[in-house]
CSV table of C-alpha atoms in Angstrom, one decimal:
chain,number,residue,atom,x,y,z
A,1,MET,CA,13.6,38.0,17.1
A,2,ARG,CA,16.5,38.2,19.5
A,3,PHE,CA,20.1,37.2,19.2
A,4,THR,CA,21.5,34.4,21.3
A,5,ASP,CA,24.2,35.3,23.8
A,6,THR,CA,26.8,33.7,21.5
A,7,GLN,CA,25.6,35.7,18.5
A,8,LEU,CA,25.7,38.9,20.5
A,9,ARG,CA,29.2,38.2,21.8
A,10,TYR,CA,30.4,37.7,18.2
A,11,LEU,CA,28.6,40.7,16.7
A,12,ARG,CA,30.1,43.0,19.4
A,13,THR,CA,33.6,42.0,18.4
A,14,GLN,CA,33.0,43.0,14.8
A,15,LEU,CA,33.1,46.5,13.2
A,16,LEU,CA,31.9,45.9,9.7
A,17,GLY,CA,29.0,44.1,8.1
A,18,ARG,CA,27.5,43.9,4.6
A,19,LEU,CA,24.1,45.4,4.0
A,20,ALA,CA,22.1,44.2,1.0
A,21,THR,CA,19.2,46.4,-0.2
A,22,LEU,CA,16.9,46.4,-3.2
A,23,ALA,CA,17.0,49.4,-5.5
A,24,PRO,CA,13.8,50.9,-7.0
A,25,ASP,CA,14.8,49.4,-10.4
A,26,GLY,CA,14.9,45.9,-8.9
A,27,GLY,CA,18.7,45.8,-8.8
A,28,LEU,CA,20.6,44.7,-5.7
A,29,GLN,CA,23.1,46.8,-3.8
A,30,ASN,CA,25.6,45.3,-1.2
A,31,ASN,CA,27.8,47.6,0.8
A,32,PRO,CA,30.2,47.3,3.7
A,33,VAL,CA,28.9,49.3,6.7
A,34,GLY,CA,29.7,50.1,10.3
A,35,PHE,CA,27.1,48.9,12.8
A,36,LYS,CA,26.2,48.5,16.4
A,37,ILE,CA,23.6,46.4,18.2
A,38,ASP,CA,21.1,48.3,20.3
A,39,GLU,CA,19.4,47.2,23.6
A,40,GLU,CA,16.4,45.8,21.7
A,41,HIS,CA,18.7,43.6,19.5
A,42,ARG,CA,18.3,45.7,16.4
A,43,ILE,CA,21.1,46.5,14.1
A,44,VAL,CA,21.9,50.2,13.8
A,45,ILE,CA,23.9,51.3,10.7
A,46,GLY,CA,25.4,54.7,10.4
A,47,GLY,CA,27.8,56.5,8.1
A,48,HIS,CA,29.1,59.8,6.9
A,49,GLN,CA,26.2,61.6,5.1
A,50,MET,CA,24.1,58.4,5.4
A,51,GLY,CA,20.9,60.3,4.3
A,52,ARG,CA,22.5,61.0,0.9
A,53,SER,CA,23.5,57.4,0.2
A,54,ARG,CA,21.8,55.0,-2.2
A,55,LYS,CA,21.5,52.4,0.5
A,56,PHE,CA,19.5,54.8,2.7
A,57,ARG,CA,17.2,55.7,-0.3
A,58,ASN,CA,16.8,52.0,-1.0
A,59,ALA,CA,15.8,51.2,2.6
A,60,GLN,CA,13.2,54.0,2.4
A,61,LYS,CA,11.6,52.4,-0.6
A,62,HIS,CA,12.0,48.7,0.2
A,63,ALA,CA,12.2,47.7,3.9
A,64,GLN,CA,13.3,44.1,3.4
A,65,VAL,CA,17.1,43.8,3.7
A,66,ALA,CA,19.8,41.3,4.5
A,67,PHE,CA,22.9,41.9,6.6
A,68,VAL,CA,25.9,39.6,6.9
A,69,VAL,CA,28.9,39.7,9.3
A,70,ASP,CA,31.7,37.3,8.8
A,71,ASP,CA,35.4,36.7,9.4
A,72,LEU,CA,38.0,33.9,9.6
A,73,GLU,CA,38.8,32.6,13.1
A,74,SER,CA,41.7,30.7,11.5
A,75,THR,CA,43.1,30.0,8.1
A,76,ASP,CA,44.9,26.8,9.1
A,77,PRO,CA,42.7,25.0,9.7
A,78,TRP,CA,40.1,27.0,7.7
A,79,LYS,CA,37.5,28.2,10.2
A,80,PRO,CA,35.0,30.7,8.9
A,81,ARG,CA,32.4,32.3,11.2
A,82,MET,CA,29.3,34.2,10.1
A,83,ILE,CA,25.9,35.4,10.9
A,84,GLU,CA,23.2,36.3,8.4
A,85,ILE,CA,20.3,38.5,9.4
A,86,ARG,CA,17.2,39.2,7.3
A,87,GLY,CA,14.7,41.7,8.5
A,88,THR,CA,12.9,45.0,8.1
A,89,ALA,CA,14.8,48.2,7.8
A,90,GLU,CA,13.8,51.7,8.9
A,91,ALA,CA,15.5,54.7,7.3
A,92,LEU,CA,15.5,57.2,10.2
A,93,THR,CA,16.5,60.9,10.3
A,94,ASP,CA,17.5,63.2,13.1
A,95,VAL,CA,18.6,60.6,15.6
A,96,ASP,CA,21.8,60.3,17.6
A,97,PRO,CA,24.5,58.7,15.5
A,98,PRO,CA,25.7,55.2,16.6
A,99,MET,CA,29.4,56.3,16.4
A,100,ARG,CA,31.4,59.6,16.4
A,101,GLY,CA,31.7,61.3,13.1
A,102,MET,CA,28.5,59.8,11.6
A,103,SER,CA,25.5,61.8,10.4
A,104,ARG,CA,22.1,61.9,12.1
A,105,GLU,CA,20.5,59.5,9.7
A,106,ILE,CA,20.6,55.8,10.4
A,107,ILE,CA,19.3,52.5,9.0
A,108,ARG,CA,17.8,50.4,11.8
A,109,ILE,CA,17.1,46.7,11.1
A,110,THR,CA,14.7,44.6,13.1
A,111,PRO,CA,15.8,40.9,12.7
A,112,GLU,CA,13.1,38.5,11.5
A,113,TRP,CA,15.4,35.6,10.5
A,114,ILE,CA,18.9,34.8,11.9
A,115,ARG,CA,21.3,32.1,11.0
A,116,ASP,CA,24.9,31.6,12.1
A,117,TYR,CA,27.8,29.3,11.3
A,118,GLY,CA,31.0,28.6,13.2
A,119,LEU,CA,30.2,30.5,16.3
A,120,GLY,CA,30.7,27.6,18.7
A,121,ASP,CA,27.1,26.8,19.8
């Protein structure tokens, strides 16, 4: 599934999103993460020592994840904007990091379901 031009424009203005993963014990974990969008419309999440993180281990065991990016365009009047992505995650090692200072492990999400709100289309 690919993002619309409007969705891509919005995502490229944002630096943080929230990644929800499923832990081996069935519990949920939700973390703020830095991200980029690659040429194939996949979400690439990196971090400092990503390979040691719980979210990375969770993605290795359970590939289904959710990712949300949101902000407020205005508070008066109240104008929230958001995009929710559900998809399949790959926990990859020994790859070029998406941003400087990040480790060589990433989580890459292939979107399977995308919904947005307040983006103007």
